[in-house]
PDB file of C-alpha atoms in Angstrom:
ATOM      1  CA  UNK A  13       0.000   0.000   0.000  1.00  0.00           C
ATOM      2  CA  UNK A  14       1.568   3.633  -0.876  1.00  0.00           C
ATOM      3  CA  UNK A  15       2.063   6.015   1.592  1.00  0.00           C
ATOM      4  CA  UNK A  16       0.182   9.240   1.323  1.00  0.00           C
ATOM      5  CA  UNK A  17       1.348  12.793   2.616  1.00  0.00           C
ATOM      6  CA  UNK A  18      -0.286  14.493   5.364  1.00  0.00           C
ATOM      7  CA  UNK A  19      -3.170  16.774   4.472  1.00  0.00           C
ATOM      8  CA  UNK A  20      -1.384  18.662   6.934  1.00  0.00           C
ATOM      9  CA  UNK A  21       1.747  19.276   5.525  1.00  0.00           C
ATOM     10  CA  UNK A  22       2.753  22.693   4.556  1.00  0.00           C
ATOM     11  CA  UNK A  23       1.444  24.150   0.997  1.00  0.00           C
ATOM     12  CA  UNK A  24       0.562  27.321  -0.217  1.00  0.00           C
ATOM     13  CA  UNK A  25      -3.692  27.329  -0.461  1.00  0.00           C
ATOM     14  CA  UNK A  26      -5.260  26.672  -3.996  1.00  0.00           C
ATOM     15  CA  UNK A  27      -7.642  28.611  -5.962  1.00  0.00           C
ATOM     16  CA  UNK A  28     -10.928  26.652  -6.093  1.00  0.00           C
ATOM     17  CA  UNK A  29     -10.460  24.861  -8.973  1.00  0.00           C
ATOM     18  CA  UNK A  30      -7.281  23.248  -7.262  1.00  0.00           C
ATOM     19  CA  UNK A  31      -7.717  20.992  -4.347  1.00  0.00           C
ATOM     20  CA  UNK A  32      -4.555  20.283  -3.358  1.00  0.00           C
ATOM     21  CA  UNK A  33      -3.062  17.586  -6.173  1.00  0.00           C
ATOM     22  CA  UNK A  34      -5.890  17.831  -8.328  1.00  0.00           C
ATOM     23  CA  UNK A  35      -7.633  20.064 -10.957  1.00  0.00           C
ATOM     24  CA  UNK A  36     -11.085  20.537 -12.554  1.00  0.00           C
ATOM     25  CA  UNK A  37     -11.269  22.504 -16.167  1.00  0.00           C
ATOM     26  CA  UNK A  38     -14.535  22.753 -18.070  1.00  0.00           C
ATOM     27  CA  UNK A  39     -13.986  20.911 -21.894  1.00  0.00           C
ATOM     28  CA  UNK A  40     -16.862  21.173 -23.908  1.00  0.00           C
ATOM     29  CA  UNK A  41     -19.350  21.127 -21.661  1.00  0.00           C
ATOM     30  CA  UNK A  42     -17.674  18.177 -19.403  1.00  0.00           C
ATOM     31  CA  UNK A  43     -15.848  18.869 -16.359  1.00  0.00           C
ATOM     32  CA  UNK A  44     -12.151  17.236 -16.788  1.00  0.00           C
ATOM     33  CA  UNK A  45     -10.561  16.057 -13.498  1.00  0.00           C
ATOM     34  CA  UNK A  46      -7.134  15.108 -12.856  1.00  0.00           C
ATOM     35  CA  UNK A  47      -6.163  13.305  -9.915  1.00  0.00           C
ATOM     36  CA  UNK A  48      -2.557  13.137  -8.993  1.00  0.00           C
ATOM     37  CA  UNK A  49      -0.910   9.548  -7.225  1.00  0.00           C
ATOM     38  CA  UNK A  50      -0.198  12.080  -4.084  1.00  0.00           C
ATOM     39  CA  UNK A  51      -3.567  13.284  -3.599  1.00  0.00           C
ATOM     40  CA  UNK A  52      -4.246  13.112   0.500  1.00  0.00           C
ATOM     41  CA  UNK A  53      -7.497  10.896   2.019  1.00  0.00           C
ATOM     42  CA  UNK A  54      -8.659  15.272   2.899  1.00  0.00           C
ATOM     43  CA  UNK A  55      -8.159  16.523  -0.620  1.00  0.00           C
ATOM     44  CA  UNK A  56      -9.914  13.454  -2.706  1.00  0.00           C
ATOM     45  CA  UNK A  57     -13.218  13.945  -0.072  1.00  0.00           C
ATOM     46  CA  UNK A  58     -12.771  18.196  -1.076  1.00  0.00           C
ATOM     47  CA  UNK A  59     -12.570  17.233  -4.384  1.00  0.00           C
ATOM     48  CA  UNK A  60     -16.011  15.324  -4.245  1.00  0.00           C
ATOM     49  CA  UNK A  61     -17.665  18.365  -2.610  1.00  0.00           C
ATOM     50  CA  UNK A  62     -16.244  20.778  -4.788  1.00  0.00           C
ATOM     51  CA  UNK A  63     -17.195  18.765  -7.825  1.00  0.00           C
ATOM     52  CA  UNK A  64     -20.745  18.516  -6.802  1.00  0.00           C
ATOM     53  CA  UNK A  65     -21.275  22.107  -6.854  1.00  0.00           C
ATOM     54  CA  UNK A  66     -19.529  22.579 -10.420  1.00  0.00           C
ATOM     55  CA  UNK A  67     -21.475  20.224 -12.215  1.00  0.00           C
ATOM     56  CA  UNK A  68     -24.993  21.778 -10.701  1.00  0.00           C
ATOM     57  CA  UNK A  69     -23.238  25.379 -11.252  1.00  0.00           C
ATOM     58  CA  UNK A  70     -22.056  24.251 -14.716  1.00  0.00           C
ATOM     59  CA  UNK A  71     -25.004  22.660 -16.397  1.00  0.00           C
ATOM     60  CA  UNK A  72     -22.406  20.032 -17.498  1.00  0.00           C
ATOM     61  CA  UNK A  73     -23.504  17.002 -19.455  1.00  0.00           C
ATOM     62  CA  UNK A  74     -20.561  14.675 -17.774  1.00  0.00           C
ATOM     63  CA  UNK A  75     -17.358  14.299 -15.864  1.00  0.00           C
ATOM     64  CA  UNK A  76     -14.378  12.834 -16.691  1.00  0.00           C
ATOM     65  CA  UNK A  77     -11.751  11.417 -13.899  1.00  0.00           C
ATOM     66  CA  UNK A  78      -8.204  11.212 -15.739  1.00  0.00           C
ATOM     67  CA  UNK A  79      -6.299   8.892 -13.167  1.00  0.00           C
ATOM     68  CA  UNK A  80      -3.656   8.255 -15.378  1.00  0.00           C
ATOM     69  CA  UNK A  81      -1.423   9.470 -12.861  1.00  0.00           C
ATOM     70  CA  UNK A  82      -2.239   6.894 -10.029  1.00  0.00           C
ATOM     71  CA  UNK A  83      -0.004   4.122  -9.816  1.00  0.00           C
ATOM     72  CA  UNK A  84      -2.416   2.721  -7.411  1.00  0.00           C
ATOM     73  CA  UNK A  85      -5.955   2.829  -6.235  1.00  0.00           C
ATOM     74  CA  UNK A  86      -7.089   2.102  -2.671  1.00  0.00           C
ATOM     75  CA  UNK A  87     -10.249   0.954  -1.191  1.00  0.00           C
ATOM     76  CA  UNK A  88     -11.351   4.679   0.055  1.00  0.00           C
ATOM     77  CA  UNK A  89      -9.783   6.499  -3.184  1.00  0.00           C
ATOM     78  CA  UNK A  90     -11.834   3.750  -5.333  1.00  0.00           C
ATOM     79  CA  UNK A  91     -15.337   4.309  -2.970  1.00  0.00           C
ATOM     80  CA  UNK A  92     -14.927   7.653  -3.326  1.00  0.00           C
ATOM     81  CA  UNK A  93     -14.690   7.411  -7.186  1.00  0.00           C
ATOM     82  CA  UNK A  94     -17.807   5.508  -7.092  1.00  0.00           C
ATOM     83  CA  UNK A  95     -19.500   8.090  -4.780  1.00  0.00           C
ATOM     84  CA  UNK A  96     -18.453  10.779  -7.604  1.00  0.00           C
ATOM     85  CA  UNK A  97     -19.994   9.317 -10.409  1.00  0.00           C
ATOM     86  CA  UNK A  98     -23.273   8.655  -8.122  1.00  0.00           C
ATOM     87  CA  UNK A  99     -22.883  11.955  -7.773  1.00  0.00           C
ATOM     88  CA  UNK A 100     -22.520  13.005 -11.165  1.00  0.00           C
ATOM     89  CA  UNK A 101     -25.429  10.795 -12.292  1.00  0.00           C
ATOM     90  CA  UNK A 102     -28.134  11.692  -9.743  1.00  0.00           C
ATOM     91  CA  UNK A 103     -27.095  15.764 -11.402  1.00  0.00           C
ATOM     92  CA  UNK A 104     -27.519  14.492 -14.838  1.00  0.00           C
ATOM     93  CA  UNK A 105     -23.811  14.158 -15.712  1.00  0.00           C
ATOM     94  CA  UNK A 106     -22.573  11.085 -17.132  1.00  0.00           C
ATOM     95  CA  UNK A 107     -18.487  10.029 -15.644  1.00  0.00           C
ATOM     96  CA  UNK A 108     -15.915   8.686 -17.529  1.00  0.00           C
ATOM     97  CA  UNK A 109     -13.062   7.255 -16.055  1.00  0.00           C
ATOM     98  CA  UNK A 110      -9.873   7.517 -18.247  1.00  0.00           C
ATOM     99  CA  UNK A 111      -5.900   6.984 -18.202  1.00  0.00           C
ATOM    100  CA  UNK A 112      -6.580   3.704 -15.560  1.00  0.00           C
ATOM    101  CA  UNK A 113      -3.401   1.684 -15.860  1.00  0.00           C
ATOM    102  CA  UNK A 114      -3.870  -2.005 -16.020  1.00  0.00           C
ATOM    103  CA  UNK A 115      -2.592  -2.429 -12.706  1.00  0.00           C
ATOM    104  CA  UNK A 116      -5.682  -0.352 -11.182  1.00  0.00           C
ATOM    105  CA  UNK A 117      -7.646  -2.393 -13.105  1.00  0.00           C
ATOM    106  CA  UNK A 118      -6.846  -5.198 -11.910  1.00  0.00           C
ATOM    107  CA  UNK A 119      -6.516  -4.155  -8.246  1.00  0.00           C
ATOM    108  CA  UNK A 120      -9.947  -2.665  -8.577  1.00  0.00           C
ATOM    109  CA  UNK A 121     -11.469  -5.876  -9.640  1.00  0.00           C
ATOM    110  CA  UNK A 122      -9.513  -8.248  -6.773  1.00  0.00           C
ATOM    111  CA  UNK A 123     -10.989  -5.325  -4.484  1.00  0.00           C
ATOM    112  CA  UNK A 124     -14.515  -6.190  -5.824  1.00  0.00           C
ATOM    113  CA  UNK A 125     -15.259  -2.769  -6.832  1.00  0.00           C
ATOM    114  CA  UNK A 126     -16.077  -2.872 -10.323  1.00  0.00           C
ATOM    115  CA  UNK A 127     -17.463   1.382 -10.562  1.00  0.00           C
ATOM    116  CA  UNK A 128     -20.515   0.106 -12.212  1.00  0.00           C
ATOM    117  CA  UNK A 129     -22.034   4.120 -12.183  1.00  0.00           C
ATOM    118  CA  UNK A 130     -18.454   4.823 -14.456  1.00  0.00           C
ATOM    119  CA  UNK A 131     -17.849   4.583 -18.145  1.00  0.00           C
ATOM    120  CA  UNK A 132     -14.648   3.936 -19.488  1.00  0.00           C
ATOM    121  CA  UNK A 133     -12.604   5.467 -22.302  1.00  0.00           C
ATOM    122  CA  UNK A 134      -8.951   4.985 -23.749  1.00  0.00           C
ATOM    123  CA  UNK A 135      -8.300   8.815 -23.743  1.00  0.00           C
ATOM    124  CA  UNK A 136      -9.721  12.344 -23.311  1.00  0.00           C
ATOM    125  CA  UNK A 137     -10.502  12.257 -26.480  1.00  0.00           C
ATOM    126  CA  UNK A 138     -12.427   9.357 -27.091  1.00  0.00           C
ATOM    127  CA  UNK A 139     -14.721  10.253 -23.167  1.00  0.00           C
ATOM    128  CA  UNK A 140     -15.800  13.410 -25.388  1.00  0.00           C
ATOM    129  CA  UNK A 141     -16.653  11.456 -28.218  1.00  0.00           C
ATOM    130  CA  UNK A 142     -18.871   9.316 -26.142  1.00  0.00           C
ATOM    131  CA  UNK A 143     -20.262  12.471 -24.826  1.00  0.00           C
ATOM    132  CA  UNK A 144     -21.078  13.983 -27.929  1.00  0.00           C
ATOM    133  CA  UNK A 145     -22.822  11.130 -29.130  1.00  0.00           C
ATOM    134  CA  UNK A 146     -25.385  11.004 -26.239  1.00  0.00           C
TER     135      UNK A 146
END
């Protein structure tokens, strides 16, 4: 299991659209979000408030997580993806998941966690595809 920094340590504070290790920009009327491996237990449960209130401020049609930067998925990071898309869903946004490296797959799956509110998608690219098609 991978250590994780202290929500605590010391860091300069974000704008809004930054929560800690992560971002949210608005592509085509989707809400991109990048989560970095160092992202904190604190900053993944802002991010999931935070995101809430941009996709009913927004008017998005969906949400895609890029977690092509996590080398490894936990049990609470992997809940709390599922809680997102939930989420996203009960505001009328659809979530992609993209970037997952097989190794999260696969750990997701021996987990039993199988993100059945999620879509998948190779890329950026293809989630906004998807989206465009309806």
């Amino acid at each position: 299991m991978r250590c994780r920094r202290s929500a605590t340590s010391s860091r300069p504070p974000r704008p809004p659209e930054v929560s800690g290790v992560t971002s949210i920009t608005l592509v085509e009327r989707a809400l991109l979000v990048s989560i970095q491996d160092d992202v904190t237990d604190t900053e993944i449960v802002e991010l999931q408030d935070m995101l809430s209130h941009r996709i009913a401020k927004e008017n998005v049609k969906g949400v895609i997580l890029d977690i092509s930067s996590l080398e490894i998925v936990d049990t609470f990071v992997g809940r709390v993806i599922a809680q997102l898309a939930g989420i996203s869903r009960l505001l009328a946004a659809e979530t992609f998941v993209v970037g997952m490296r097989p190794a999260v797959a696969v750990t997701l799956v021996e987990l039993g966690m199988y993100l059945t509110e999620t879509r998948t998608a190779l890329s950026l690219t293809h989630a906004l595809a998807q989206l465009r098609r309806g």
